[in-house]
CSV table of C-alpha atoms in Angstrom, one decimal:
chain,number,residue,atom,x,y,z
A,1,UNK,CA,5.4,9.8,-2.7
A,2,UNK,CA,5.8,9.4,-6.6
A,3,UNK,CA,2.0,10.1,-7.5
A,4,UNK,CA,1.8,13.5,-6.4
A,5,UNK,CA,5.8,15.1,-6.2
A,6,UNK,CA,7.3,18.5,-6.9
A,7,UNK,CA,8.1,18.9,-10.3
A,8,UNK,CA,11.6,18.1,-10.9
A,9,UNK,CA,12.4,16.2,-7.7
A,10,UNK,CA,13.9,13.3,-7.7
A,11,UNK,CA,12.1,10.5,-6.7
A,12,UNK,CA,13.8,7.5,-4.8
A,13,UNK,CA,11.7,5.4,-2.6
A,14,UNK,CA,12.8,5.5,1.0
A,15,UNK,CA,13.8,1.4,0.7
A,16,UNK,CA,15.9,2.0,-1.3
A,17,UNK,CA,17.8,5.2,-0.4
A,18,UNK,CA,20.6,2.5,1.2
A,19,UNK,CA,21.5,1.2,-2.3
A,20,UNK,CA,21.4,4.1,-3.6
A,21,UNK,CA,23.3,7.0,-2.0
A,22,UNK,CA,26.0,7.1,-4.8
A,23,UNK,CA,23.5,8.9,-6.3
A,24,UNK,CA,22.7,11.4,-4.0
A,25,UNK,CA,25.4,15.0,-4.0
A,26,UNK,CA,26.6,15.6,-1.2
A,27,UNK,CA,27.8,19.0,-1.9
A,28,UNK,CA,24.5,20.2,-1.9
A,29,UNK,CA,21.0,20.1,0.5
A,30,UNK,CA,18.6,17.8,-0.1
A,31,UNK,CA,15.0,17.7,0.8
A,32,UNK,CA,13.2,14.5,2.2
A,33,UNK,CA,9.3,14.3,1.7
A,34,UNK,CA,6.5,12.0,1.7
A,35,UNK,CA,3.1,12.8,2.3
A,36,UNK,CA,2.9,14.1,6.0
A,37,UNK,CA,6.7,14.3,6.6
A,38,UNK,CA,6.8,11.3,9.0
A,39,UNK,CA,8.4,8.3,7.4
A,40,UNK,CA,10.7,11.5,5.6
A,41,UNK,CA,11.7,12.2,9.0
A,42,UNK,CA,13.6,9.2,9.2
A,43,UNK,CA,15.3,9.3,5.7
A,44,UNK,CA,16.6,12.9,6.9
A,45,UNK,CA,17.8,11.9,9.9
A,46,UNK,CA,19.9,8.4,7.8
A,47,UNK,CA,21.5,10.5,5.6
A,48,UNK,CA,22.4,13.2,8.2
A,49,UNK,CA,24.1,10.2,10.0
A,50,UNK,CA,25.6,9.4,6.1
A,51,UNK,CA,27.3,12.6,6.1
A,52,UNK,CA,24.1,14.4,3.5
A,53,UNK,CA,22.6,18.0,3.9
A,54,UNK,CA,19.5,16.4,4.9
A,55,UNK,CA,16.4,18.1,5.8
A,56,UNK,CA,12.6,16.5,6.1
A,57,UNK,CA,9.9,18.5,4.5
A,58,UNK,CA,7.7,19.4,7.9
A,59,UNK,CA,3.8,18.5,7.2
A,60,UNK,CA,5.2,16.5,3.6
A,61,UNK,CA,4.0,17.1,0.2
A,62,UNK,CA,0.4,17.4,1.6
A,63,UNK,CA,1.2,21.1,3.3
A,64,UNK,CA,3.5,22.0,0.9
A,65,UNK,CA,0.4,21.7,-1.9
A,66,UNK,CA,-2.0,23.5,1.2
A,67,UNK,CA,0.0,26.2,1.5
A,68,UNK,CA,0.6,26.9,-2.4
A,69,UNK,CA,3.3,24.5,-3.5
A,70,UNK,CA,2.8,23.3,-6.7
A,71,UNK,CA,2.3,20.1,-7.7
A,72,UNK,CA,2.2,17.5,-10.4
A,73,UNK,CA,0.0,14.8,-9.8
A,74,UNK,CA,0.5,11.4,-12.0
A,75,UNK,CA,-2.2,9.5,-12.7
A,76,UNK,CA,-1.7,5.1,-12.6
């Protein structure tokens, strides 16, 4: 989810986490989201299998803003 995202994330879209997992450090955790943590899910779960510290973001950016996350929202 690019449009609304935690400030300071890194954004890579899902289809192309395959291409680029160079990019990704391993020697840290990394938090998956999109916007109601299903489609993150799987992302977690591939780079879990990739050897990552993956974890999906339960409920997405959606309950993270809900229950007081901040967010910056881009406008097109």
């Amino acid at each position: 989810e690019f449009r609304s995202h935690i400030d300071g994330a890194r954004h890579i879209p899902m289809n192309h986490v395959p291409d680029r997992l160079a990019e990704l450090p391993k020697e840290q955790p990394i938090v998956v989201f999109c916007a109601h943590g299903g489609r993150s899910f799987g992302v977690a779960h591939y780079l879990r299998e990739k050897g990552y510290d993956a974890r999906n973001l339960s409920g997405g950016i959606t309950r993270w803003h809900v229950e007081g996350g901040p967010v910056e929202v881009r406008r097109r």
